Short mmCIF file of C-alpha atoms in Angstrom, two decimals:
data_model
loop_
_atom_site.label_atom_id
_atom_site.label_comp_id
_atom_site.label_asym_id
_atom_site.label_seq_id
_atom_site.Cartn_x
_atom_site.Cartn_y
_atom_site.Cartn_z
CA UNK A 406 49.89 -21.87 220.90
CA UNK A 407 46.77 -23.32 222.65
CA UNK A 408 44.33 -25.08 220.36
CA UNK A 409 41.82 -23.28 221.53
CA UNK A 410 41.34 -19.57 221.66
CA UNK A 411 40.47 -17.38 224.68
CA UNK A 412 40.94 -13.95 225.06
CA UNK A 413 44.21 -12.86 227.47
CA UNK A 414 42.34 -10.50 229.62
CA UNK A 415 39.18 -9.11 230.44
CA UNK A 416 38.10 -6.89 233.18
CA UNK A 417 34.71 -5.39 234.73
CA UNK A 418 33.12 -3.69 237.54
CA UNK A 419 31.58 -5.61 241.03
CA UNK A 420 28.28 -6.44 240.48
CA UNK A 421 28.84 -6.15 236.26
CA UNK A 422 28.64 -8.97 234.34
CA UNK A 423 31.53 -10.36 232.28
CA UNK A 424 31.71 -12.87 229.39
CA UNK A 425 34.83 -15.04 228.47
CA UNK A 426 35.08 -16.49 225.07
CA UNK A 427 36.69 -19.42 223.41
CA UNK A 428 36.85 -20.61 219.43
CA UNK A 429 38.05 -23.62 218.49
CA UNK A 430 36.87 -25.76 215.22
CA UNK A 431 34.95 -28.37 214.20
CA UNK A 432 37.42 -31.25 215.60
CA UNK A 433 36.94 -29.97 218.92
CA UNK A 434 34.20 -27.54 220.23
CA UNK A 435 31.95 -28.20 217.32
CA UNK A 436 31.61 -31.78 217.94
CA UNK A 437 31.95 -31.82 221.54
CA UNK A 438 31.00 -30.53 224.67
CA UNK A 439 33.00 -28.04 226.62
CA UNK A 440 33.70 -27.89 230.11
CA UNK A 441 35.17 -24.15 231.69
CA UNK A 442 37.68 -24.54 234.79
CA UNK A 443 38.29 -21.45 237.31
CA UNK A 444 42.00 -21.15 238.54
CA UNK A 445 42.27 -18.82 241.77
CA UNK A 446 45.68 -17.75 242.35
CA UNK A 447 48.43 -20.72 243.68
CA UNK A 448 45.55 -23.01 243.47
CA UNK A 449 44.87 -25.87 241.31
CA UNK A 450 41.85 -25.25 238.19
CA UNK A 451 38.41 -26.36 239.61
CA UNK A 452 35.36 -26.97 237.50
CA UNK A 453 32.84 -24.81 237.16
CA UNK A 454 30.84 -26.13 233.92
CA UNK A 455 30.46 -28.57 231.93
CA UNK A 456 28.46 -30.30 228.95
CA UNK A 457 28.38 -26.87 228.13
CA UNK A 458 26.18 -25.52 230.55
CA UNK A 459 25.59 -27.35 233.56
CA UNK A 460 26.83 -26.55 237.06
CA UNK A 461 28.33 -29.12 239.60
CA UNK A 462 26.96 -28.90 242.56
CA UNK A 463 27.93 -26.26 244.86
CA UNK A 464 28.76 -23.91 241.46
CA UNK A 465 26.79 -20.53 242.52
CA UNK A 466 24.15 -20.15 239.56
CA UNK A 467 26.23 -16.34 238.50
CA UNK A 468 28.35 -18.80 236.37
CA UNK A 469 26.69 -19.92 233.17
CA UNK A 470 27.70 -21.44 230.10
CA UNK A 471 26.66 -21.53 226.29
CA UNK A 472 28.21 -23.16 222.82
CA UNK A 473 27.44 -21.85 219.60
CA UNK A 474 28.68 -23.36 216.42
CA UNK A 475 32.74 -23.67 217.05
CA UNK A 476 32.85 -21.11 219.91
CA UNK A 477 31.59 -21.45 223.64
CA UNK A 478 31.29 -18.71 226.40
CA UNK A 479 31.48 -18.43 230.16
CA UNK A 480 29.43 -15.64 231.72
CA UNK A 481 29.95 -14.41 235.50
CA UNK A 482 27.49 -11.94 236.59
CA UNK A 483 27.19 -10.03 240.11
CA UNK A 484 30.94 -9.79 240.07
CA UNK A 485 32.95 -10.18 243.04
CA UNK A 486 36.38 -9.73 243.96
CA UNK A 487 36.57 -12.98 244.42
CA UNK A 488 36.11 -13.87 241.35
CA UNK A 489 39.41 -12.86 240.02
CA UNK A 490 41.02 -15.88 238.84
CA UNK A 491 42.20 -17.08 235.27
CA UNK A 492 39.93 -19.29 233.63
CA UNK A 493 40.37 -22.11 231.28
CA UNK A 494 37.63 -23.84 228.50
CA UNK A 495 38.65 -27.38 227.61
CA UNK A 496 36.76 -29.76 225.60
CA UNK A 497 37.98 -33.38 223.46
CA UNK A 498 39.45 -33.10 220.29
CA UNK A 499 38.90 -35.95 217.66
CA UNK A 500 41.35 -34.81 214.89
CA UNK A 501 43.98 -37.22 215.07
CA UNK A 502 42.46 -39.59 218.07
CA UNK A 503 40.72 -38.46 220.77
CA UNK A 504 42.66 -36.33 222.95
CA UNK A 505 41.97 -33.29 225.89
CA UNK A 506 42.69 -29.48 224.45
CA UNK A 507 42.48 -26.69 226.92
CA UNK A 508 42.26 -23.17 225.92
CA UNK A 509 44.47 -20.39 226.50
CA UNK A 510 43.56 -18.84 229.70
CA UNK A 511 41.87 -15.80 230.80
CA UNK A 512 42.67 -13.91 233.28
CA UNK A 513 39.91 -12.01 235.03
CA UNK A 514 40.50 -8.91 236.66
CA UNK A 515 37.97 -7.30 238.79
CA UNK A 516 38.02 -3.59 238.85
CA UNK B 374 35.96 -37.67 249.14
CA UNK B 375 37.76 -38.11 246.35
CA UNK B 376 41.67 -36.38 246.74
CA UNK B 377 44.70 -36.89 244.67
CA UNK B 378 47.96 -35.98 244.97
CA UNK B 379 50.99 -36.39 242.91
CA UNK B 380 54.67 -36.61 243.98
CA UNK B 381 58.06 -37.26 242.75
CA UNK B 382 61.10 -35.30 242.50
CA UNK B 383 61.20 -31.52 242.29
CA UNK B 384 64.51 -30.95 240.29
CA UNK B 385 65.72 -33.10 237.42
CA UNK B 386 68.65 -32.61 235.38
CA UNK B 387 68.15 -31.65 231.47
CA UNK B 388 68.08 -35.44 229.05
CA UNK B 389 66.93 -37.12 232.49
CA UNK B 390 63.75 -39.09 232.75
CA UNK B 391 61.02 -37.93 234.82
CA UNK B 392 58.92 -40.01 237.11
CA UNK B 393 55.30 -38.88 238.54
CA UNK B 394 53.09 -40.80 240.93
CA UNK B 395 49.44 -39.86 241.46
CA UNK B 396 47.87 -41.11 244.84
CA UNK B 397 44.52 -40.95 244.96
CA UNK B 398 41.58 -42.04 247.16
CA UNK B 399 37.94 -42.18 247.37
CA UNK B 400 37.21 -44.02 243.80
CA UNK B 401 38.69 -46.94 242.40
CA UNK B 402 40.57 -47.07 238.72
CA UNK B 403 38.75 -50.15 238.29
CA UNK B 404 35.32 -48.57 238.20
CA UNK B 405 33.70 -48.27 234.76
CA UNK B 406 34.14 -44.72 233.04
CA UNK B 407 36.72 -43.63 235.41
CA UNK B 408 40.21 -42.24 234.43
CA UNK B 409 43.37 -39.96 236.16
CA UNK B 410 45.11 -37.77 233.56
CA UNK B 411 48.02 -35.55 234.00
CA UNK B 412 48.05 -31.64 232.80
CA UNK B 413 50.82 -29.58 233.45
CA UNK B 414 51.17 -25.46 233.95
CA UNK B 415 55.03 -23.93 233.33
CA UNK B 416 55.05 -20.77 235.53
CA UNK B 417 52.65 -18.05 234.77
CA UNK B 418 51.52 -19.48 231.32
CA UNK B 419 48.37 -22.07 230.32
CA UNK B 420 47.48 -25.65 231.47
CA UNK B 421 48.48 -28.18 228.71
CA UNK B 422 47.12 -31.71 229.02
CA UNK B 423 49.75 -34.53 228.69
CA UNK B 424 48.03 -38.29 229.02
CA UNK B 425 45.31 -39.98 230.57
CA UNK B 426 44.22 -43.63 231.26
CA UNK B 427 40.94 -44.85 231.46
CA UNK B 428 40.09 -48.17 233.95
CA UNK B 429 40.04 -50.08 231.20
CA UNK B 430 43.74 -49.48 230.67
CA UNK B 431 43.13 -47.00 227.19
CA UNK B 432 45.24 -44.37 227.20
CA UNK B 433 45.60 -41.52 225.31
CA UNK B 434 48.74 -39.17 225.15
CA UNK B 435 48.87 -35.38 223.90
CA UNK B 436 50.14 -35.61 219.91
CA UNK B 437 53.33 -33.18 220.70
CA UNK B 438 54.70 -34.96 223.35
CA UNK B 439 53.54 -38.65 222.53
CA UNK B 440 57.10 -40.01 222.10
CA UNK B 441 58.23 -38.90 225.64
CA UNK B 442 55.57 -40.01 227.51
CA UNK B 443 53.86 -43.23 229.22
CA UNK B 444 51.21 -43.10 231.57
CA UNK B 445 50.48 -46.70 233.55
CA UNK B 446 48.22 -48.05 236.34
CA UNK B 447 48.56 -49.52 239.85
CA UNK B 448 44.60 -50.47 241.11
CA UNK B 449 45.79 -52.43 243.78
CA UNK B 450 48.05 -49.03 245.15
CA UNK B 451 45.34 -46.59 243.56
CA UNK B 452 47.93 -44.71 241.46
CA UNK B 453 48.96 -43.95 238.07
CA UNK B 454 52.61 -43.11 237.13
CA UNK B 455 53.47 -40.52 234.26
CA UNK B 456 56.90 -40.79 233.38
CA UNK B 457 58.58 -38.40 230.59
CA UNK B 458 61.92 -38.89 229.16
CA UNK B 459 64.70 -36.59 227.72
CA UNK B 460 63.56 -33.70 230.14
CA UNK B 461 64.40 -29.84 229.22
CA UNK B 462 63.90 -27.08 231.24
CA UNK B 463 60.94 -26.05 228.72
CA UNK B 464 59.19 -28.69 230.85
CA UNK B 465 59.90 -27.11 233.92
CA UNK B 466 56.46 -26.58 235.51
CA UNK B 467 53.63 -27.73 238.06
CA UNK B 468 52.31 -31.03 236.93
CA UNK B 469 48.76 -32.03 238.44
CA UNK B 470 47.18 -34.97 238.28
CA UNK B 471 43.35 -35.08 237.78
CA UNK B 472 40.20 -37.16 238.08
CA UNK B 473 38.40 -37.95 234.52
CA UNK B 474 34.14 -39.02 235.26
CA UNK B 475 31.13 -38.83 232.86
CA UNK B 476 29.48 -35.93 234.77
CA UNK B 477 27.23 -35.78 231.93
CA UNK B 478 27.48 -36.44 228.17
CA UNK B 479 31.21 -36.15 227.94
CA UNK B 480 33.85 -37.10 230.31
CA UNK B 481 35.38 -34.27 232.48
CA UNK B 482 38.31 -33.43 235.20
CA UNK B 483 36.18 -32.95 237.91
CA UNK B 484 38.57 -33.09 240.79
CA UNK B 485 42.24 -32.46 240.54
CA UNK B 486 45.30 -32.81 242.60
CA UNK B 487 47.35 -30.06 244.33
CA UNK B 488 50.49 -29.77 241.85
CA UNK B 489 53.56 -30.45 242.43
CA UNK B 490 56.33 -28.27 240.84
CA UNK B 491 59.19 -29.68 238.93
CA UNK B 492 62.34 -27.82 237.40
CA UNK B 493 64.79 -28.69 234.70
CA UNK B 494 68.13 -26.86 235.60
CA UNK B 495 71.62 -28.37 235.37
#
């Protein structure tokens, strides 16, 4: 049981947009900054955001990220089939020490 | 560029002790802000972060498997060992080792290694 809660699934459309959530507490995403990793199939995760909502370089700008409260979200828009991948939020948590929680996983399916 | 890879062996025998190396290049361990940390991924289920160790030797280990584990340096070789002890085939799965740098405001894994799989089987 991750610490961190993402959805198992979600699918859309190419071209749709699609949102990914994940809810953790106030030990962890509401006292930190979280950072979303994409996972293409056999691959190893990469990053795609971080501090939230900031891009590394050579992340296309269809990825975006937000934080709210406890919860954060990854957004994808102009889907491609590409895309499909499982995808992972991860952020510090400071309940006991400081230690690295990752979410549960999504797995994006494009349609 | 900055590459890592991790090796060691691929089977291990259940209540054996498990061995990792990381080999990395393009940064030093040495450098300010800089750490390697170690996640693991048993087959088709979620990443699950184990340790990490920062340059200035801190290191931090996941609360559930804390007793089992100890993560250690080498500057001089540019690689950091994970070991874990009592190994069960629960643990079988593909262990990567990762890159940990203050992109921003809070230290992420920007670049990570290509996994190496590991299974626990008599």
């Amino acid at each position: 049981q991750s610490v961190l809660t993402q959805p198992p699934s979600v699918s859309a459309a190419p071209g749709q947009k699609v949102t990914i959530s994940c809810s953790g507490s106030s030990s962890n995403i509401g006292n930190n900054y979280v950072s979303w990793y994409q996972q293409l199939p056999g691959t190893a995760p990469k990053l795609l955001i971080y501090d939230n909502n900031k891009r590394p370089s050579g992340i296309p700008d269809r990825f975006s990220g937000s934080k709210s409260g406890t919860s954060a979200t990854l957004g994808i828009t102009g889907l491609q089939t590409g895309d499909e991948a499982d995808y992972y939020c991860g952020t510090w948590d400071s309940s006991l020490s400081s230690y690295w929680v990752f979410g549960g996983g999504t797995k994006l399916t494009v349609l | 560029q900055i590459t890592l890879k991790e090796s060691g062996p691929t089977l291990v025998k259940p209540t054996q002790t498990l061995t990792l190396t990381c080999t990395f290049s393009g940064f030093s361990l040495s450098t300010s802000g800089v750490g390697v940390g170690w996640i693991r991924q048993p087959p088709g289920k979620a990443l699950e972060w184990l340790a990490l160790i920062y340059w200035n030797d801190d290191k931090r280990y996941s609360p559930s498997l804390k007793s089992r584990l100890t993560i250690t340096k080498d500057t001089s070789k540019n690689q950091v060992v994970l070991t874990m002890t009592n190994m069960d085939p629960v643990d079988t799965a593909t262990y990567y080792c990762a890159h940990l740098y203050w992109l921003g405001l809070n230290p992420v894994f920007d670049y990570w290694g290509q996994g190496t799989l590991v299974t626990v089987s008599s």
